[in-house]
Tab-separated table of C-alpha atoms in Angstrom:
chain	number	residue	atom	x	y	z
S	1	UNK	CA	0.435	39.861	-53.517
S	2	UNK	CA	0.759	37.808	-50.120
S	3	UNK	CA	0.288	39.901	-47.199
S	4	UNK	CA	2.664	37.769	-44.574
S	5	UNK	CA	5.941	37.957	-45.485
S	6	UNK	CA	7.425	40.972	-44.804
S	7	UNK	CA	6.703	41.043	-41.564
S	8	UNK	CA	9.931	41.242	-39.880
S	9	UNK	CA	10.060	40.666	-37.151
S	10	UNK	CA	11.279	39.033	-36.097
S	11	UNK	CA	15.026	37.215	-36.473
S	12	UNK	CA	17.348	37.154	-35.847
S	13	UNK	CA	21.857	29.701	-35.540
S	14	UNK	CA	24.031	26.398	-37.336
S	15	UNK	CA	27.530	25.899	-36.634
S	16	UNK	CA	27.065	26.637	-33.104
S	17	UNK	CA	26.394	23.999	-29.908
S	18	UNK	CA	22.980	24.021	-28.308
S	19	UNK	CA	23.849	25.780	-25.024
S	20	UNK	CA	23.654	23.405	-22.209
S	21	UNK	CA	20.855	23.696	-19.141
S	22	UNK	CA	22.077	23.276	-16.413
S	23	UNK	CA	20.618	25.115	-13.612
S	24	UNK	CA	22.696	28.015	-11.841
S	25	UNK	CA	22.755	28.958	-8.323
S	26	UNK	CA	21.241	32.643	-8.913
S	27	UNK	CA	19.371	32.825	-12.000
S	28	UNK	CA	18.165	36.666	-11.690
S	29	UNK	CA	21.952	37.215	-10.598
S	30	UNK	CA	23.204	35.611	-13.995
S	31	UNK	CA	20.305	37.499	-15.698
S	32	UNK	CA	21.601	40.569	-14.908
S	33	UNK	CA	25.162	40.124	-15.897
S	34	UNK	CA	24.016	38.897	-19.255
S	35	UNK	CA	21.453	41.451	-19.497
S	36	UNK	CA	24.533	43.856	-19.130
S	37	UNK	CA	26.886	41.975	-21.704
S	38	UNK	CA	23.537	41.550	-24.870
S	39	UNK	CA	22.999	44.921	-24.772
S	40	UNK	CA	26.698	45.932	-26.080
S	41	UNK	CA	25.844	43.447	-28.494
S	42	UNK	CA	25.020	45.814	-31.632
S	43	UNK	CA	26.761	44.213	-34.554
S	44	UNK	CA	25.441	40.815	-35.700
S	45	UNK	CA	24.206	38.641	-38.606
S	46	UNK	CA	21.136	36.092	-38.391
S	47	UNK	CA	19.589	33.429	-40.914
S	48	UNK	CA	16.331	31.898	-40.363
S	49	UNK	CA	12.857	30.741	-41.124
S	50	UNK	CA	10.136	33.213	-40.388
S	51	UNK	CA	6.587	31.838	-40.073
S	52	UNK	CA	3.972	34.137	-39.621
S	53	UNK	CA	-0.055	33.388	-39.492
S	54	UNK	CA	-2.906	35.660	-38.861
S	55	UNK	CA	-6.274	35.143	-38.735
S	56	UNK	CA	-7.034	33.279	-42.659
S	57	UNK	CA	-3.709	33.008	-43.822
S	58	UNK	CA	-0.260	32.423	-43.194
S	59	UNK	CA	3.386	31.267	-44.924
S	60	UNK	CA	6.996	31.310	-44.415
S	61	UNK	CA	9.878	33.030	-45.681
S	62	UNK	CA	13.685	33.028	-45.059
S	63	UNK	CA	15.269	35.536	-43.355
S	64	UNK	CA	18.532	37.251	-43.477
S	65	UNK	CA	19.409	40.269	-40.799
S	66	UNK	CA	22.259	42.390	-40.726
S	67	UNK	CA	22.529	45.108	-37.959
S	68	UNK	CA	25.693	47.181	-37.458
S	69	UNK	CA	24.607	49.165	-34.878
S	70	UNK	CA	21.797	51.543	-35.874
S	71	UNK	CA	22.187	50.343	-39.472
S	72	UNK	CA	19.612	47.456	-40.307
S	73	UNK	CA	19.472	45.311	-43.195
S	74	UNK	CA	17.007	42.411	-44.104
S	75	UNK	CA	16.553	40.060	-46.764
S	76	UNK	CA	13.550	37.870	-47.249
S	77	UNK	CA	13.514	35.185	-49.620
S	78	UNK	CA	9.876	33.364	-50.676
S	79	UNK	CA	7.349	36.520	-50.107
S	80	UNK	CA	5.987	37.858	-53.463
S	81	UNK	CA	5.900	34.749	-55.308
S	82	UNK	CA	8.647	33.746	-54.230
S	83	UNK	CA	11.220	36.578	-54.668
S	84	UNK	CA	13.570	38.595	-52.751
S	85	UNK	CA	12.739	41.516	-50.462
S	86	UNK	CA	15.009	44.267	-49.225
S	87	UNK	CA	14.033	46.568	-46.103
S	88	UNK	CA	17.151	48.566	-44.846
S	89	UNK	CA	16.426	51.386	-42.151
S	90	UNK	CA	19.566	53.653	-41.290
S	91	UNK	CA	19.184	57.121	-39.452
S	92	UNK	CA	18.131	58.742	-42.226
S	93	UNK	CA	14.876	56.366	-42.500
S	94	UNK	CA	13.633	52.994	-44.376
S	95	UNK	CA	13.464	51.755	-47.793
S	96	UNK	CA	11.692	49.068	-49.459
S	97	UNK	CA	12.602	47.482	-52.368
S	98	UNK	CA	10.234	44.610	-53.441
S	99	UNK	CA	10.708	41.682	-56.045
S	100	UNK	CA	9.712	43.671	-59.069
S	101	UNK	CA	12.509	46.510	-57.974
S	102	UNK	CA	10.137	48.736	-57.105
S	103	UNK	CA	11.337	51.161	-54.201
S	104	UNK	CA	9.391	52.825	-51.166
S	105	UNK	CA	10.524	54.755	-47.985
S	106	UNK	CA	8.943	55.569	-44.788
S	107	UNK	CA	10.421	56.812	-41.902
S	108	UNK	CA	10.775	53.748	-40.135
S	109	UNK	CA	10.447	49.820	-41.187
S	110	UNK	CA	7.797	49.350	-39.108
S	111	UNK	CA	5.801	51.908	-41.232
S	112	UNK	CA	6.677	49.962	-44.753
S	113	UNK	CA	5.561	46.890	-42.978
S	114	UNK	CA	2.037	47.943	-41.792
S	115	UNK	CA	1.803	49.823	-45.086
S	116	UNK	CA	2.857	46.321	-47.215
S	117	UNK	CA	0.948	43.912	-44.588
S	118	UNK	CA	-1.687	45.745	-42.390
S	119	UNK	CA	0.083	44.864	-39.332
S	120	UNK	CA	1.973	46.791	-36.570
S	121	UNK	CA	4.942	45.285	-35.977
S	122	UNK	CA	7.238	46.752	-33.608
S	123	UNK	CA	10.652	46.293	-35.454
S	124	UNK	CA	12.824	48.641	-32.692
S	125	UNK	CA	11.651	46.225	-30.463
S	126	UNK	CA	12.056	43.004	-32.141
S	127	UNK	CA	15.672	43.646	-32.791
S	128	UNK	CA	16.194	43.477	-29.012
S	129	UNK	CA	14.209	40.775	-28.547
S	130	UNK	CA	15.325	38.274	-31.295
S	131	UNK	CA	18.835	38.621	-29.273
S	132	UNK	CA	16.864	37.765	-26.218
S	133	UNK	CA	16.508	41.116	-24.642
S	134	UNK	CA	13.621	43.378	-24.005
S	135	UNK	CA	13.419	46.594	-25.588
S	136	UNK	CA	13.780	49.418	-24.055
S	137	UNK	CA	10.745	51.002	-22.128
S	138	UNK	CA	8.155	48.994	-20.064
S	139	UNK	CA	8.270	45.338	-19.046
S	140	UNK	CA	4.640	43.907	-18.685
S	141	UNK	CA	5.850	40.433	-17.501
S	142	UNK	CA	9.086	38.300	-17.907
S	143	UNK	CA	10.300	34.951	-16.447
S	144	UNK	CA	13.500	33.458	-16.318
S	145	UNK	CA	15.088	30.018	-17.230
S	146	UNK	CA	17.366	28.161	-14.978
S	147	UNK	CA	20.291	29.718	-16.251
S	148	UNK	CA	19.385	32.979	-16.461
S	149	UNK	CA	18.292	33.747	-19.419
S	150	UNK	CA	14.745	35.106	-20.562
S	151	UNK	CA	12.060	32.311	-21.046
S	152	UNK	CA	9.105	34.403	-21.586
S	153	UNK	CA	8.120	38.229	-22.294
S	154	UNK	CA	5.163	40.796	-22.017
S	155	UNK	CA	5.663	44.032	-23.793
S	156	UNK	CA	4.078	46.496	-26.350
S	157	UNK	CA	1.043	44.377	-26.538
S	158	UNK	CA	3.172	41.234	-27.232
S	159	UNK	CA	3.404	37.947	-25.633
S	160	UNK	CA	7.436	36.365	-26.305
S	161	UNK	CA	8.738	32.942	-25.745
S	162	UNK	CA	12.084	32.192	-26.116
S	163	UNK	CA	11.806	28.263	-26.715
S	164	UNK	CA	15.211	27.235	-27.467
S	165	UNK	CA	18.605	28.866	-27.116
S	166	UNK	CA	22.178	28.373	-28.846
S	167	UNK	CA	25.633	28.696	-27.785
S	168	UNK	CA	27.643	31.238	-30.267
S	169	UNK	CA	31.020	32.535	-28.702
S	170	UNK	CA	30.854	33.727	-25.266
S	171	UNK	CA	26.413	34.590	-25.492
S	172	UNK	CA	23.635	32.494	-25.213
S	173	UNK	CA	21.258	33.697	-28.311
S	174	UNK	CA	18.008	32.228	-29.182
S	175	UNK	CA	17.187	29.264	-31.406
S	176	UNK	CA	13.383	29.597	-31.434
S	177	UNK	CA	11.489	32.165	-30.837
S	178	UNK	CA	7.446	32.362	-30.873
S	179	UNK	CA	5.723	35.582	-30.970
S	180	UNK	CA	1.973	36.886	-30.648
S	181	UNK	CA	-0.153	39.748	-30.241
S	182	UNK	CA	-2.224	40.029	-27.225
S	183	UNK	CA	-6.136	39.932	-28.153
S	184	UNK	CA	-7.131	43.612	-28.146
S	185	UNK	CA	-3.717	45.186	-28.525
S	186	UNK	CA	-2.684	45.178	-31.517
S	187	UNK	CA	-6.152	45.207	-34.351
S	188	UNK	CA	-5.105	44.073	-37.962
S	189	UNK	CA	-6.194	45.828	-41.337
S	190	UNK	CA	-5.236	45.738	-44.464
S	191	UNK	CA	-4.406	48.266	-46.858
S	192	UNK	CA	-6.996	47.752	-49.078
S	193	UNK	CA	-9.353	47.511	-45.974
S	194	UNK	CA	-9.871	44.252	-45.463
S	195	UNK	CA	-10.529	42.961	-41.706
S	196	UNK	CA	-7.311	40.764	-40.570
S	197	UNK	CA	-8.858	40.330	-37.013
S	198	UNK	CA	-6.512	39.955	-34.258
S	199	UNK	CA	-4.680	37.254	-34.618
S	200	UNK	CA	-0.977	37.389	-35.040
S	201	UNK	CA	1.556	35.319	-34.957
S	202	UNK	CA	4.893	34.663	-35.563
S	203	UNK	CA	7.837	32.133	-35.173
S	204	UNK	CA	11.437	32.412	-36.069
S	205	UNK	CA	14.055	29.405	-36.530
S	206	UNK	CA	17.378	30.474	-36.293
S	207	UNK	CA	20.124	28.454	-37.916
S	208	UNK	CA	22.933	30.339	-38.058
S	209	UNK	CA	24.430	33.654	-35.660
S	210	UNK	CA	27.212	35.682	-36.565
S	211	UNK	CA	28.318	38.172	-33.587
S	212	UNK	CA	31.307	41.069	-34.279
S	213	UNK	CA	31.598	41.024	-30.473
């Protein structure tokens, strides 16, 4: 059984233009306006290619994300041999239901992915950041683009760069996104024990957004 693909992280974009760059007057200004208007952004769809490598092995899967609020649902299609899984986390917790139909729960979806993978993935944060926000709590390091919106992030023991964005309605929302962990921060192991090291990395593609907003 692979041990990359259900690592979710990560997102969250076809049919719309590729936002245009040109510079404005104020960037933090603009930042904080659109800071304001992403984070009553709770209702959205995204399709994508997720790559994700660690230390000795890596793949891709694709990705579909529903959120409605505090309800998530994700579909990945290639992990397991090339199957489908379903994570959904709700208020009431997480559930896992692999390829083969088998089910499994955990209080959150970062728990089923550490317990499938190895890895600590922060999943409440990554569905801030794959809408190009940071999550709540502490703010190592950002920077900003010309227009405003966030280029690069350090949080959680994670290193963010938002490398492309897309227009969709009235938001600019990312196109590519590359994540890693920062050496020392976040240490891999498998279930079965095996040493991962501490490399971990992982890009997301987005083709298409949908936003209820």
């Amino acid at each position: 059984m692979s041990r990359w693909a259900l690592l979710a992280l990560v997102v969250p974009l076809a049919g719309c233009a590729t936002a245009a760059r040109m510079p404005v007057a104020d960037p933090d200004a603009r930042w904080a306006v659109r800071r304001a208007e992403l984070t009553r952004l709770d209702t959205w769809s995204v399709t994508g290619r997720l790559g994700v490598r660690t230390s000795d092995e890596g793949g891709s899967a694709t990705l579909v994300w529903d959120r409605d609020r505090n309800v998530h649902r994700l579909e990945l299609y290639g992990p397991f041999g090339g199957g489908r899984v379903r994570i959904t986390q709700d208020a009431s917790g997480a559930s896992l239901i692999d390829n083969k139909k088998r089910q499994q729960t955990a209080a959150t979806a970062e728990e089923l992915l550490f317990r499938q993978a190895g890895w600590h993935v922060p999943f409440d944060a990554v569905q801030y950041w794959v809408a190009g926000l940071p999550a709540p709590g502490a703010v190592a390091a950002q920077t900003l683009d010309e227009q405003g919106r966030l280029e690069t992030l350090r949080q959680f023991g994670w290193e963010v760069r938002f490398l492309d964005y897309r227009r969709d309605g009235a938001y600019d929302l990312p196109k590519k996104i590359f994540a890693r962990a920062l050496p020392g921060t976040a240490h891999l192991a498998a279930e079965d024990g095996r040493d991962l090291g501490d490399r971990l990395e992982v890009r997301l593609v987005i083709k298409r957004w949908d936003v209820d907003g």
